[in-house]
Structure formats: structure tokens, C-alpha cells
Amino acid sequence: MPDVTFTVDGKQITAPAGTLLIEACKSAGIEIPAFCYYPGLSLQAACRMCVVRIEKMPKLQTACTTPVAEGMVVSSETPEIAQARKATLQLLLGNHPLDCPVCDAGGECELQDMTFKYGAGESLYAEAKNHREEQQWSPVVYFDRPRCILCYRCVRMCGEGMDVFALGIQNRGSSAVIAPNIPAHQSPDHLAHLDCEQCGMCIDACPVGALTSGAYRYKTRPWEMNHVATICTHCGDGCKTTLGVRSTSDGAEIVRGDNRDKSGINGDFLCNKGRYAFDFANSPERITAPLVRQPDGSLKEVSWEEAFAHAGKKLRELRDAKGGSSIGVIGGNRLTNEEAYLLQKFARTVLGTNNIDHHRTADYVTFAQALAGQQGRTASWRDTQSYPAVLIVGGDPTNQAPGTAWNLRADVRLNKARLYVANTDEIKLRRQAKAFLQLAPFGYGALTAYLAGDAASASNAATNTSALDTFRDAVKAEEKLLILIGSELRGADLKRLIEFGLTIPGAKFALLSDYANSRGAADMGLLPDMLPGYVPVSNPGPFAEHNAPTKNGLNMLEIFEAAGRGELSALYVVNSNPISRYNVDPAVLKDTFVVVHEMFMTETAQLADVILPAANLYEKGGSVTNSYGDLQLVQKAGDRAGVRTDFEMIVRVADKMGADIKALVPFGKGLRADMGQSRGAQSGEADRHAVWLTANNLEPKLSPFDSWAILDEIQRLVPGYNLLRLQLLSGNDQHLEPAAASAASANRRDLVLPSGDTLFTSGTLGRFSPALNDVQRYQGNEPLIQIHTAAE
Amino acid sequence: MPTLVSHPDEVKVISRRFGQGAADIDKYIELDGYKAVQKAIAEGPDWIINTMKASGLRGRGGAGFPTGMKWSFVPKQSEKPKYVLVNGDESEPGTCKDHVIFLHDPHAVIEGTMIAGLAIGSKMGFIYLRGEYRYLLKIMEKAVADAYAKGFLGKNIFGSGIDFDIVTQSGAGAYEVGEESALMESLEGKRGVPRIKPPFPAVVGLYGGPTVINNAETIASAPHILLMGGEEYAKIGSERNGGTRLFGISGHVERPGVYELPMGYNLKKAIYDVAGGIKDGKKLKAVVPGGSSCPVLLPEEIDVGLDFDQMGKAGTMLGSGGIVVLDETVSIVEFALRTIAFYQHESCGWCIPCREGTDWIKKTLTRVYNGGGSKKDVANVQYLAENMMGRTFCPLGDAAAMPTLGFVKKFRKEFEDYIEGHKAGTPIITVEQLVGAH
Amino acid sequence: MSTITNSIFSPETAARFDRLVTLYPVKRSALVPMLLYAQDEVGYVSDAVVTEIAERLDLLELDVRNVLSYYSMLRTKPAGKYNVQVCTNISCMLRGGYEILDHCKHKLGIGHKEVTADKVFSLEEVECIGACCWAPAMQVNYDFHDNLTTVKVDEILATYRAGQGKDVK
């Protein structure tokens, strides 16, 4: 659209024609108040707060529905306008309870702010306010009807944004009310309820305290919390979540998760898990003291020093006696990049083994290799907001990557993007799709073969082969195509799909995985055959300086197979639960020395000889990489006395093994001094830290426990991680592309095991999240909510 | 059954066939029925629109927008189908004129719909009647079926090669649906909440297609205009207000009824001559001249011509032509309360000023009416109404605020006296009733 | 045969609904009249009505309830066999609408939106029904009765009670 120039309050503004006045003003720093307007959702013009005076118009006009036009002359704040807004507020306050002191939204309420600004303090009415009891619509959504100002943001958020349509408007006039989809009279408890994805977006959008969060309500006041923006620990999308943190006697408790400043890559969005499932961190079941297995088989709480010394001594003995190749290391999907990098470096240079793996939820090795030599072919998550065409093969973003699904819906709704979905299941996103291709069961391989030109595979890919042809032709005709790939596609299938995509000049790719740093775990080389950056173990290139073994190590299954043969002397597990995930017989580890970093007494932890209580992603600083390869900053929010970061614990164990700490963590060369900010000043960690530093004659301002110390090395050595430090530290996302060499052989064993998580589960963390358990019970353990929709 | 009335001053154009059994299609044809549509086919869209423009016909729903101009706004070319939508959701208190058209001359509505369709190049029309008018819907349904049976509707109407279909539709009780965009919402199976304008229906209307929406009386006037000629029709009325109009005179008059009078006819004469004057020889207290949303006129203000412009000059509106006459026994406090109670009940609730404004005015007036008022309440009611004016999403807010302002401004003393215990008129609404009703 | 198996409606109504949805460019357009016709048959808009209509129109039940709760003629509780709707809006009020309403209340022994014990009558005070020039007026179900007096109301109610009143739906 060409630009137009117009005047607001005497200030000349230029904006593209068609821009809504309210948005154009916002860009120019002129704020126009509005309750019902919400960017990206349909226009309502219902609250009448955004009224402005436009020359030559007889009445005040709503800025939220008026497109800017050349020469338009606007007044946004005159006595007439102020009076109109004041009158509107007076009308609202007639029934709105003045319970601000106890209202969750108090201090963060748009009605409160507007009343403050326009001064509708005096009451015109003698009548009592209409009171209604608060209603609990679900474990996480509460509705306080008298507070509702009927801006319909929640209704649109749920319908247009989430494609759930669980909220409606019922009755009319002053009886009009927001209603959930299960009416009271149809509910066993005779109360109205919500059957939905429980994302809480309605609460987020609510400008007042009408919709409140089951997790947060009546807990604290906004100004009593510290608000820390960090990255959600759950799925692979990597949403920014702002955690509200409050000091407690044993650390800092997370009391709220929300999307306060909307500054993240996720824009407006946050799902159920990002919003509520921080509560595992506050679980009373957390392990908060080191435990060491006693000769009688029991686990005993010991001092940190004793635990580290014991683990370090045993590991050193076993390494020296049986060789590093007898030791296995398993890392987690929720470590920071720095921790994952350190873990593999520890394994390879201190333990002397390539027997290292993680729970793989997508085949990033093939992904990186198939794109070897390509530039600008990997998609950032941001691309899902704006790409004109998107193909999704496999996966179910609605359940596995809700932020991706949100973006795709918005892309279709706001940009009229063309969405193509090929799936063996009728995934919910088919409702936004221009074309949905129903694949035969296990039909992904056949589909990729068909796309590669093998016409004979068509009948194995889909029952309707003519639909298949049409689908392929439509996809091929796209010039700019985003290809999102589910974890079902691995190895040769994945390679063929990417090769097909590469024939489309404007195609970009992303491979979806399941956890906050699944991508980072692969990128950082938690793999037996790949060093960080998909550098083959056998040809270490930049990593030659580490002098690590050059023979491929054992993978996840081989590690346990070796244990079964009695050949695994030690197993070092960092925040992973392979025993449960891979259904490993605990007996295979009976002669293996097991060290586990864990938050909870998982099936794996139960077998450990040493359990080191671990901090989670909300309790540490660092960086993570989402499914798409977008690198983001993780900041410490919560804290729990008695736990430590995996980073620190690895260093401490290495230290006790006699390793050269300065070689392991090249600190002292770093750019960022850490004075304890990234750890727990509240729980005295800064002191502990200082004590250790002094004891070791080290520069007190830089520490090997500071995970940033290793970022320099990552940046220097890991192909594709030539990141912008300032971009990272300022909390912005940056897209990184893998820079792998193409594969010599594609005969890697397929070890991808999707997590199988739904909207309401999240691996181990989900098991210890009361919120997720409540919601899961409430929603009847439905693995996938397929909300029936209007056929419009 | 509504009784037909008659008066020598009437000029029968639209009511020409009333009482003659024209609901029967053969009778209708005998009375020149379906001639206008054939003429329209022969002469073409430009001629229809020019004739309508020349007639000076202005929308009979209440807004008074020139019909020919409205039809000319519809783009000639459109990707989406165009529609004609007839607004028979007659709900403005004091108004029952469409009622008699549907009853006595249903085919005129059909023929008018076809003419509008021809004018804009539409192939489909909808005739929407309020849900309460079930017996009239049945009459309309039969008339449409008869027209189909004769081949007047459907494929290739009158051998023109043009197809035209009509669907009749029932509402289910909502005053707001009388607003044109809310009407479209209702017809699309939604809550009767108005749409943001622009885009206007002539560009983006029903199902997203260009749509002409006209009041039933407006539509039913079209065949007469085409037959008699635009200029001839215009001559009947006053300046810039062509033709005649059905005026429903109700309340305290001797001969209430629906009368067809030339535009510009004197209001005082309409009350005293046509409707036989004030009932039982009582004195006139006030007139609500065009449906309940029009500001009240005092007896000394009624010597005014009944057209859009003269009524506007008199500080009120011609509205939907429903003249409600109040004699000296009426308590204005009570009348104002009953009026706002209606708008409070019918506010769709979409926007804040209307939803909350009608509610608070009603609450305040209820308290005043029940004897708990103070002088500040009168000022508050005025303040609320003034702050609703022009600030609401759709005209319903104005429709509620305008009469309220009229009452409190012109009868302020009566309100104040009432509050002080000197009740004028004879209150008839009991407290229990008002609470129970809404 | 209806397109819906196990329709809760009579074969005639089901067939009518089958046809109704075909009349419009978008089948949802049938929603408002369909709800009213369903109410005519069932007596009110029951949950089963909501379910079937949602199914017929490919709507969520919530959508149907959103719409149904907007329109004042639609009800979710049974009314009497004859629903007496007395207009008290301005034109009727000026000519005795409230007197008629009071008379009905007294005569039927019920108040606004109440049903007689024998379920024959229910009473409603309604807004303008478009019979202003023949005020006071009321509707019994869909039939208009105008120029009412209390005597006339008695006759009308008696006729309905005797099962001889008009009842065109």
C-alpha cells in the first residue's frame, strides 16, 4: 500500500494507506485507549473508548475502525473526547465492582488505568451494583461476571486466535454475558464450564480482572513480584514466558507465568504449559539435598562436598581402570546450550568417551546434513507468522508445538497464507488448510518417495492418489514455501522430502522436535557420532584441540545393551529419564555406577548411586535453541535452596576427578563477569561461589560456574553458532543455521522417539506439575481435543 | 383483524388496494398488479433508478434516505451475488404500517422486491418479517408461492431471461434487527448485532455481496411509482419529500388507525381532523410524532408538516410515521420510563454507552417513578442521555437518548414536581409490574 | 425422509427443515426461523432441539445457544399451551394495556413468564407487537387480538380454554 500523510494533534504522520488510525497513532507514539480493540483480532468498535475527532466527520469516530487517509486531520485528545471517554467509564463503573484492592488485575488493569487518566471517580448512581458469584470454569479459568466489561477480546481470542470457539456471548443488552461452552444445566455440578485447550489466552487478553487464572488468583500483587522474561521449558517452540517470582524462605517461588510484555518471538501467544506448568518447580517432591547410595542400598543425604567427592572419585577410578569407553553419558532436552556443550566436552575430554546421547525427538542430524551447503534455507519460527505458503508434513503442531499452530492460524487469517497439510491423522490445523492430504497409515515414506518422483509409491502414500497429484502440484507451484516437518520423517524419508523442497527456489525448512532444547541438545553434540555443530567424531576439525576419542561412541540403546552385557562401568545422566522412556530393565544397571542430576525421584534417579539435585531451566541462565534454530536467552527466575545448576555440578564433578577446569571451562577469557546474578544470591550461592573461587586462587569476578564462560568457545568452535552476543543478551531471538558437512553414509540407526506429549503433558515435568495434572484430569485425558467447528 | 380506516384527506397510492382482496394474486393482477415489474423489465435498470430518483421517495423505515440514490450506489459489476433485502421487522413502538401492507397487499411487496432486484442486477430477494408477524408471514408465503406458480418468480421472469427468487424469513423477537446491518446478521443466522460501517451494505452486505435494504413500505411503493411515473408521485408530496406515507395514529385519539397522507400533511390536522381529535374530549398534552424514538412535541409545536425536513426543523423526526398522541392524563415520568424500559430491553448490548446507558436511565427513572428520586436524578438522566447521543455503535443509542432528552428538557418541571410528591397524571404502571417485566 | 437420522421432530417438520437449509446461500441462515419453528413444535427450545439444529447446520451448540439467547421470542423453558402475550408498550399503555395485563394476571392467577398449573396458559408482558392503532392488543401464541377490553379478554381466554381458539403456527 502506498503511504499517506495525515495529521494527529498537529503532528504529521505517514503510514501505509489502509492502516488503522489507532495503529498508525501508536507507531507515532500517540496512544489511543481501547478496551475492545486487540491487534490481529477482528474489529468490534464496541467499547467506544478510542473515539477521536476527525475533521469533516459529523460525529466522533472510532480510531480502531478508521483507516488512515491522505490529508485526514485528527484530534485524539480534546475536552470533548475526554468527556466521551469519561462518560463511558462512568457507565462501566456503574456495575463494575470496586474491589481493585483484592482483584488479581489490580495494578495491571486497563479499566483502572483509564479511570485514573480520565477521572471518572464520582458515582452517578444510587442503585446497588449487580452482584454475581465468581465461577470456576476450569481448573485454570475463573470468571467474575460483574467485572466483565464485555470487550469480547476473550471470545475472539478463543475463536479466531485459538480456533477453539469455547466462549460465546449470550443474552442481550445489560444481561449480555460471556458464556462458556458447557452450560450449567448440562454440567454434573450445575456450574458452567469450559471444554477447551485451557490455554488461558482469554485471561491474557482480558483487560480487566473478569477472567483470572486458577494458578495465580489471590496469590499476590503484581508489584510484589519480580518479573523475569525467560524461555518456556516445555515444547520446542521456545516461547518467551514472563515468570512472576516472589521470595520465600527457601528461595524464590514462581507464582505466575504469563506473556506480560509480549516482546518475545511468540508475540501474543502462550499455551497452557507456558502459562501454568511452572509449578513443577515449586513441587514439594523436589530433591533438595545430594543423595548417595549406602552399602545397605539406601540413599542418604550427604553434603555437597561429599557427593561431588564420591562421584568424582568413583568416576575417575572407573575411567582409569576400565577406560572411558566403559562409561555412558545421557543428557537432557532441557539443558541450556552451554550445559549441553559442557556435558559433551566433559564426556569426551574428562570421561574420555563418545558414548553420549540424548532422547532424540527429531532427526536433526539428517536435517543438517540434507541442507549441507545451503544458505538461507532454514526457517525461523518468525517465518511461520508471515510466509505466504506453508506445507506441514507430519506432526501435529496444535498439540506438540501450540505456538507454531497459533502462528499458522494467524498467518492464514491475517495474511491469507495458503496452508497445505499432509498427515496420516486429521490434525486440527487441517481446518485452516487450503488442502489437506490424508495419508495412508505410515504413509510418510511413500509420500517422500512419490514426491521424489516414484509414481509407484502413490498408492502407498494415500488412498486418493488423484488428490495426491493435485496436492503435489499445488505445493510445487508455490514460490515461497515454508516446509514444516514432523518428527515422523527421519533418515532417508526426511532427506528425500528436503531434496524435493529444495527444488522450490523459495522454500525454507524446519524440523519440529518436542522439548525446549531438543534442537540445542543435537546442535551441541549430545550424540555418539557427532560433535557440536554436526561435526563427525571421526573428523573433529575445529574440535581437534580437545583431543577427544575419534571413534563413534555408543548410542542410547547401545549404552543399555552394553550395560546388559556388564560392560558399562558408569552411567552419567543429566536431567533425563531413559529408564522410563526406553523401558529399560533396571536390572541391567545393577553393576553400573550411576550418577544422576535430577529434580525428582524418577525411575532413573531411583537407580542412582549419586543423585545431585538439579535446578531446572527456570532457575538458571544461558541460552536455548528452539526447533527452528532460533537462539534465545534463558534467565534465572525461580530459586530453590539445595539445588544447583547442571553446569556447576558438571564442573564440580570434573574438578573432583582432577580435571583441568580451565581447559574444561575457559573462564577468565570471557566477556561477561558474573557476580552471582545468574545464580541464587538469595540462597547464599554467591557466598559459596566466592568461597570456592578463593580456595582455588581464582579471579573472583569470573567463574567456571558461569555458563557464559563457555559461550565464547561455542561461538568460536561450533559451526553455525557464530551468534550475535548482544542480540542474545538483550533478550532477542536470532536464527542460526546448521553448517554441517553432507553425510558420508546415511546408515544411522533411527533412534527418534517422539515424546508423545499432548497439550497437557510434558515429560517428567508434567508429572510433577499440579496444574497439568488438574487440567488433564479435568479434560478427561483426551490426547487431542478436536473441537468441532462451524462450517463457514 | 386490524380495522381499516378512511378519511377524505387521504391520498391512496400504497393503500390503493387495501380492503379489496389483493392478497389473492388474481385480484392483484386485476388491480394492475405485476404491470410495473414488466414495465421495469422493458425499460431497464437506469430507467428504474431514474424514476425512483425523480419520485423523491425517501426511506419509509425512518431514516428518510432517498431510495433511488440508495439503489444507484450498488456497483454494477460484482464478483459476489447481489441481494435485495426487505425490512419487515417493524418494531418501533407506535408503528404498525407494514402490518397492513403485508395483510392487504403482499404482492406489492413482492413486486417491489423484484423491481429493486432488476434495478441493481440482483437475482435474489429476502423478505424478513418480525417473528410476531407469523400470520402475515403466512400471507407473504402464500403470495410468494402463488407468484412462483404463475411463473412470475423463478427462472426467466416474464420472458426476460432474468431469474429472480424470493425467500421469506421470520425473525424471533428483537427490535435491534430492524437496523439494516443487524438485519443482515440475523438473516445470516447470527445474533442481531449491527455491523461496522463502512463498508455499507450497498457494497458489502448480505453474504458479503452488494445489498439493497429497504423498508417494506418503501419497497411496496416502487410498483406504484413506476406505473404513475416518478414526477407524478413527487408532486403529491412536499418539497424534497415525494409522495405519500402511511401514518399510524395511535394513543389518545378518537379514530386511531393507519392513514395514507401526502408527505408534508399538517400534523395538527392529522390528529384533529383525520384521527378525530383527542379521545373523550380531553386536552392534548404531547405528541410523539414518528415512533417512540422521536423527541416529544408539545401541543404548541404540532402545527408542522409531516415530512422529513419540516419535522427535523421542529426538533424532532418523522421517523417511522407512528404518531402517538398523549392526553392530559398521562404522566410524562411514567411515559418516559416506559419508553426507556423498551430500549433497555431491546439494546443488543454490543456497545457500552447503549447497553449501560439505557440500563442506568431505566434504573434511575424507575427509582424516581417509585418516589425515591432527587433533583440530581433528572440532571443525571439528562447527562446520561447526552453522553449516549452520537456515541453509540448504531442508532439504537440515539433512539433511546433522543426521546429521553425530549422528556426531561420539555417536562423538566413535571419531573421535579413529581420528585417533590406532586404527581401529574395518573400513574398506571405498578412497581411490581415493571420489576417483573424486564 | 430427513437427512438426520433419529430426528426429534415430526416427519413434517424434519422435512421442512431439510428444505429450509437449501433455500439460502449459507445454510446457517435457517437458524433463527428454525429455532422458532422447533419451539412451535416442541413447546420450547430444549437441549435436544439445540443439539439437532446444531447438527443440521454444522454449528457448535454454543453458537446455537448464543443466537437463541438473543431473541426474545425464543425460550428454553416450556410455556403454556397458549402463551398470552400482552403488549404494554406506549400505544397500548395509553389505551389500557396495563389494565389488560393486570386482568390476565388476575384471571389466570399467574405473573409475567409464569405458567398456569394446568399448563394451558402462560403469560408474558411483551414489547410492541405492531398493533398500535388497534390498541390495546395481545397475542395468544401467534394470533393477534386487538381493541381489547377486559370483557373481550375473558371471552378470548374462555375460547382458548375450551380448545376453540385459533392457533395458527
CSV table of C-alpha atoms in Angstrom, one decimal, chain B residues 6-196:
chain,number,residue,atom,x,y,z
B,6,SER,CA,-60.5,6.1,5.9
B,7,HIS,CA,-60.6,9.9,5.7
B,8,PRO,CA,-61.2,12.2,2.8
B,9,ASP,CA,-57.8,13.8,3.1
B,10,GLU,CA,-56.1,10.6,2.3
B,11,VAL,CA,-54.3,10.1,-1.0
B,12,LYS,CA,-54.4,6.4,-1.7
B,13,VAL,CA,-51.4,5.3,-3.5
B,14,ILE,CA,-49.8,2.5,-1.5
B,15,SER,CA,-53.1,1.7,0.2
B,16,ARG,CA,-55.0,1.7,-3.1
B,17,ARG,CA,-55.7,-2.0,-3.0
B,18,PHE,CA,-56.3,-2.3,0.8
B,19,GLY,CA,-59.5,-4.0,1.5
B,20,GLN,CA,-60.0,-5.3,-2.0
B,21,GLY,CA,-58.8,-8.8,-1.5
B,22,ALA,CA,-55.5,-8.1,-3.3
B,23,ALA,CA,-53.8,-10.8,-1.3
B,24,ASP,CA,-55.3,-13.0,-3.9
B,25,ILE,CA,-53.0,-13.0,-6.9
B,26,ASP,CA,-55.7,-12.8,-9.5
B,27,LYS,CA,-57.3,-9.9,-7.8
B,28,TYR,CA,-53.9,-8.2,-7.5
B,29,ILE,CA,-53.4,-8.7,-11.2
B,30,GLU,CA,-56.8,-7.3,-11.9
B,31,LEU,CA,-55.8,-4.2,-9.9
B,32,ASP,CA,-52.8,-3.6,-12.2
B,33,GLY,CA,-50.6,-6.0,-10.3
B,34,TYR,CA,-47.3,-7.1,-11.8
B,35,LYS,CA,-47.6,-4.5,-14.6
B,36,ALA,CA,-44.9,-2.3,-13.0
B,37,VAL,CA,-42.3,-5.1,-12.9
B,38,GLN,CA,-43.0,-5.8,-16.6
B,39,LYS,CA,-42.5,-2.2,-17.4
B,40,ALA,CA,-39.3,-2.3,-15.4
B,41,ILE,CA,-38.0,-5.2,-17.4
B,42,ALA,CA,-38.9,-3.4,-20.6
B,43,GLU,CA,-37.3,-0.1,-19.6
B,44,GLY,CA,-34.2,-1.4,-17.8
B,45,PRO,CA,-32.3,-0.6,-14.7
B,46,ASP,CA,-31.3,3.0,-15.5
B,47,TRP,CA,-34.9,3.9,-16.1
B,48,ILE,CA,-36.0,2.3,-12.8
B,49,ILE,CA,-33.4,4.2,-10.8
B,50,ASN,CA,-34.1,7.5,-12.6
B,51,THR,CA,-37.8,7.1,-12.0
B,52,MET,CA,-37.2,6.3,-8.3
B,53,LYS,CA,-34.9,9.3,-8.0
B,54,ALA,CA,-37.5,11.5,-9.7
B,55,SER,CA,-40.2,10.3,-7.3
B,56,GLY,CA,-38.4,11.8,-4.3
B,57,LEU,CA,-39.2,8.7,-2.4
B,58,ARG,CA,-37.3,8.6,0.8
B,59,GLY,CA,-36.9,5.6,3.0
B,60,ARG,CA,-40.0,4.8,5.0
B,61,GLY,CA,-38.2,2.9,7.7
B,62,GLY,CA,-37.4,6.2,9.4
B,63,ALA,CA,-34.0,7.4,8.2
B,64,GLY,CA,-35.5,9.0,5.1
B,65,PHE,CA,-32.6,8.2,2.8
B,66,PRO,CA,-33.6,8.8,-0.9
B,67,THR,CA,-34.4,5.4,-2.3
B,68,GLY,CA,-33.3,5.9,-5.9
B,69,MET,CA,-29.9,7.1,-4.7
B,70,LYS,CA,-29.5,4.1,-2.5
B,71,TRP,CA,-30.2,1.8,-5.4
B,72,SER,CA,-27.7,3.7,-7.5
B,73,PHE,CA,-24.9,3.1,-5.0
B,74,VAL,CA,-24.8,-0.6,-5.8
B,75,PRO,CA,-21.9,-1.4,-8.1
B,76,LYS,CA,-23.0,-2.6,-11.5
B,77,GLN,CA,-20.3,-5.3,-11.5
B,78,SER,CA,-19.8,-7.5,-8.6
B,79,GLU,CA,-18.0,-10.8,-8.1
B,80,LYS,CA,-20.4,-11.8,-5.3
B,81,PRO,CA,-24.1,-12.1,-5.9
B,82,LYS,CA,-26.2,-9.0,-5.1
B,83,TYR,CA,-29.3,-9.2,-2.9
B,84,VAL,CA,-32.4,-7.3,-2.1
B,85,LEU,CA,-33.5,-7.4,1.5
B,86,VAL,CA,-36.9,-6.2,2.6
B,87,ASN,CA,-37.0,-5.0,6.1
B,88,GLY,CA,-40.4,-6.0,7.6
B,89,ASP,CA,-39.0,-6.2,11.1
B,90,GLU,CA,-41.4,-3.5,12.1
B,91,SER,CA,-40.8,-3.0,15.8
B,92,GLU,CA,-40.7,0.7,16.6
B,93,PRO,CA,-43.3,1.4,19.2
B,94,GLY,CA,-46.2,3.3,17.7
B,95,THR,CA,-45.6,1.7,14.2
B,96,CYS,CA,-47.9,-0.8,12.5
B,97,LYS,CA,-48.0,0.4,8.9
B,98,ASP,CA,-46.1,-2.5,7.4
B,99,HIS,CA,-48.5,-4.8,9.2
B,100,VAL,CA,-51.4,-3.5,7.0
B,101,ILE,CA,-49.3,-3.7,3.8
B,102,PHE,CA,-48.4,-7.4,4.4
B,103,LEU,CA,-52.0,-8.0,5.3
B,104,HIS,CA,-53.7,-6.3,2.4
B,105,ASP,CA,-51.2,-6.1,-0.4
B,106,PRO,CA,-48.5,-8.7,-0.1
B,107,HIS,CA,-47.9,-8.9,-3.8
B,108,ALA,CA,-46.9,-5.2,-3.9
B,109,VAL,CA,-44.0,-6.2,-1.6
B,110,ILE,CA,-43.1,-9.0,-3.9
B,111,GLU,CA,-43.3,-6.8,-7.0
B,112,GLY,CA,-41.3,-4.1,-5.4
B,113,THR,CA,-38.7,-6.5,-4.4
B,114,MET,CA,-38.4,-7.7,-8.0
B,115,ILE,CA,-38.2,-4.1,-9.2
B,116,ALA,CA,-35.3,-3.4,-6.8
B,117,GLY,CA,-33.7,-6.6,-7.9
B,118,LEU,CA,-34.0,-5.5,-11.6
B,119,ALA,CA,-32.6,-2.1,-10.7
B,120,ILE,CA,-29.4,-3.4,-9.1
B,121,GLY,CA,-29.0,-6.6,-11.1
B,122,SER,CA,-29.8,-9.0,-8.2
B,123,LYS,CA,-31.3,-12.4,-8.6
B,124,MET,CA,-32.4,-13.0,-5.1
B,125,GLY,CA,-34.5,-11.1,-2.6
B,126,PHE,CA,-35.3,-11.8,1.0
B,127,ILE,CA,-38.4,-10.5,2.8
B,128,TYR,CA,-37.8,-10.5,6.5
B,129,LEU,CA,-40.8,-10.2,8.8
B,130,ARG,CA,-40.6,-9.9,12.6
B,131,GLY,CA,-41.3,-13.2,14.3
B,132,GLU,CA,-44.5,-11.9,15.9
B,133,TYR,CA,-46.0,-11.4,12.4
B,134,ARG,CA,-46.5,-15.1,11.8
B,135,TYR,CA,-49.9,-14.7,10.3
B,136,LEU,CA,-48.6,-12.1,8.0
B,137,LEU,CA,-45.6,-14.3,7.1
B,138,LYS,CA,-48.2,-17.0,6.1
B,139,ILE,CA,-49.8,-14.5,3.8
B,140,MET,CA,-46.5,-13.5,2.4
B,141,GLU,CA,-45.5,-17.1,1.9
B,142,LYS,CA,-48.7,-17.9,0.1
B,143,ALA,CA,-48.3,-14.8,-2.1
B,144,VAL,CA,-44.7,-15.9,-3.0
B,145,ALA,CA,-45.9,-19.4,-3.7
B,146,ASP,CA,-48.7,-18.0,-6.0
B,147,ALA,CA,-46.2,-15.8,-7.8
B,148,TYR,CA,-43.9,-18.8,-8.4
B,149,ALA,CA,-47.0,-20.8,-9.6
B,150,LYS,CA,-47.7,-18.1,-12.1
B,151,GLY,CA,-44.1,-18.1,-13.2
B,152,PHE,CA,-43.7,-14.5,-12.1
B,153,LEU,CA,-40.8,-15.6,-9.8
B,154,GLY,CA,-38.1,-18.1,-10.5
B,155,LYS,CA,-36.4,-18.7,-13.9
B,156,ASN,CA,-36.8,-16.3,-16.8
B,157,ILE,CA,-39.4,-13.9,-15.2
B,158,PHE,CA,-41.8,-12.6,-17.8
B,159,GLY,CA,-39.7,-14.0,-20.6
B,160,SER,CA,-37.0,-11.5,-19.8
B,161,GLY,CA,-34.2,-14.1,-19.5
B,162,ILE,CA,-33.7,-12.8,-15.9
B,163,ASP,CA,-34.1,-15.1,-12.9
B,164,PHE,CA,-35.4,-13.9,-9.6
B,165,ASP,CA,-36.1,-15.7,-6.4
B,166,ILE,CA,-37.6,-14.6,-3.2
B,167,VAL,CA,-37.3,-16.2,0.2
B,168,THR,CA,-39.4,-15.1,3.1
B,169,GLN,CA,-37.8,-15.1,6.5
B,170,SER,CA,-39.1,-15.0,10.1
B,171,GLY,CA,-37.3,-13.1,12.9
B,172,ALA,CA,-37.7,-14.2,16.5
B,173,GLY,CA,-38.1,-11.1,18.6
B,174,ALA,CA,-35.5,-8.4,18.5
B,175,TYR,CA,-36.1,-4.7,17.8
B,176,GLU,CA,-32.4,-4.2,17.0
B,177,VAL,CA,-32.8,-6.4,14.0
B,178,GLY,CA,-34.7,-3.6,12.4
B,179,GLU,CA,-31.3,-1.9,12.0
B,180,GLU,CA,-30.1,-2.8,8.5
B,181,SER,CA,-26.8,-4.4,9.3
B,182,ALA,CA,-28.2,-6.3,12.3
B,183,LEU,CA,-31.0,-7.5,10.0
B,184,MET,CA,-28.3,-9.0,7.7
B,185,GLU,CA,-26.7,-10.6,10.7
B,186,SER,CA,-30.0,-12.1,11.8
B,187,LEU,CA,-30.7,-13.3,8.3
B,188,GLU,CA,-27.3,-15.0,8.3
B,189,GLY,CA,-28.3,-16.9,11.4
B,190,LYS,CA,-26.4,-14.8,13.9
B,191,ARG,CA,-27.1,-12.6,16.9
B,192,GLY,CA,-28.8,-9.5,15.7
B,193,VAL,CA,-25.9,-7.2,16.4
B,194,PRO,CA,-25.1,-4.5,13.9
B,195,ARG,CA,-22.0,-4.4,11.7
B,196,ILE,CA,-19.3,-1.9,11.5
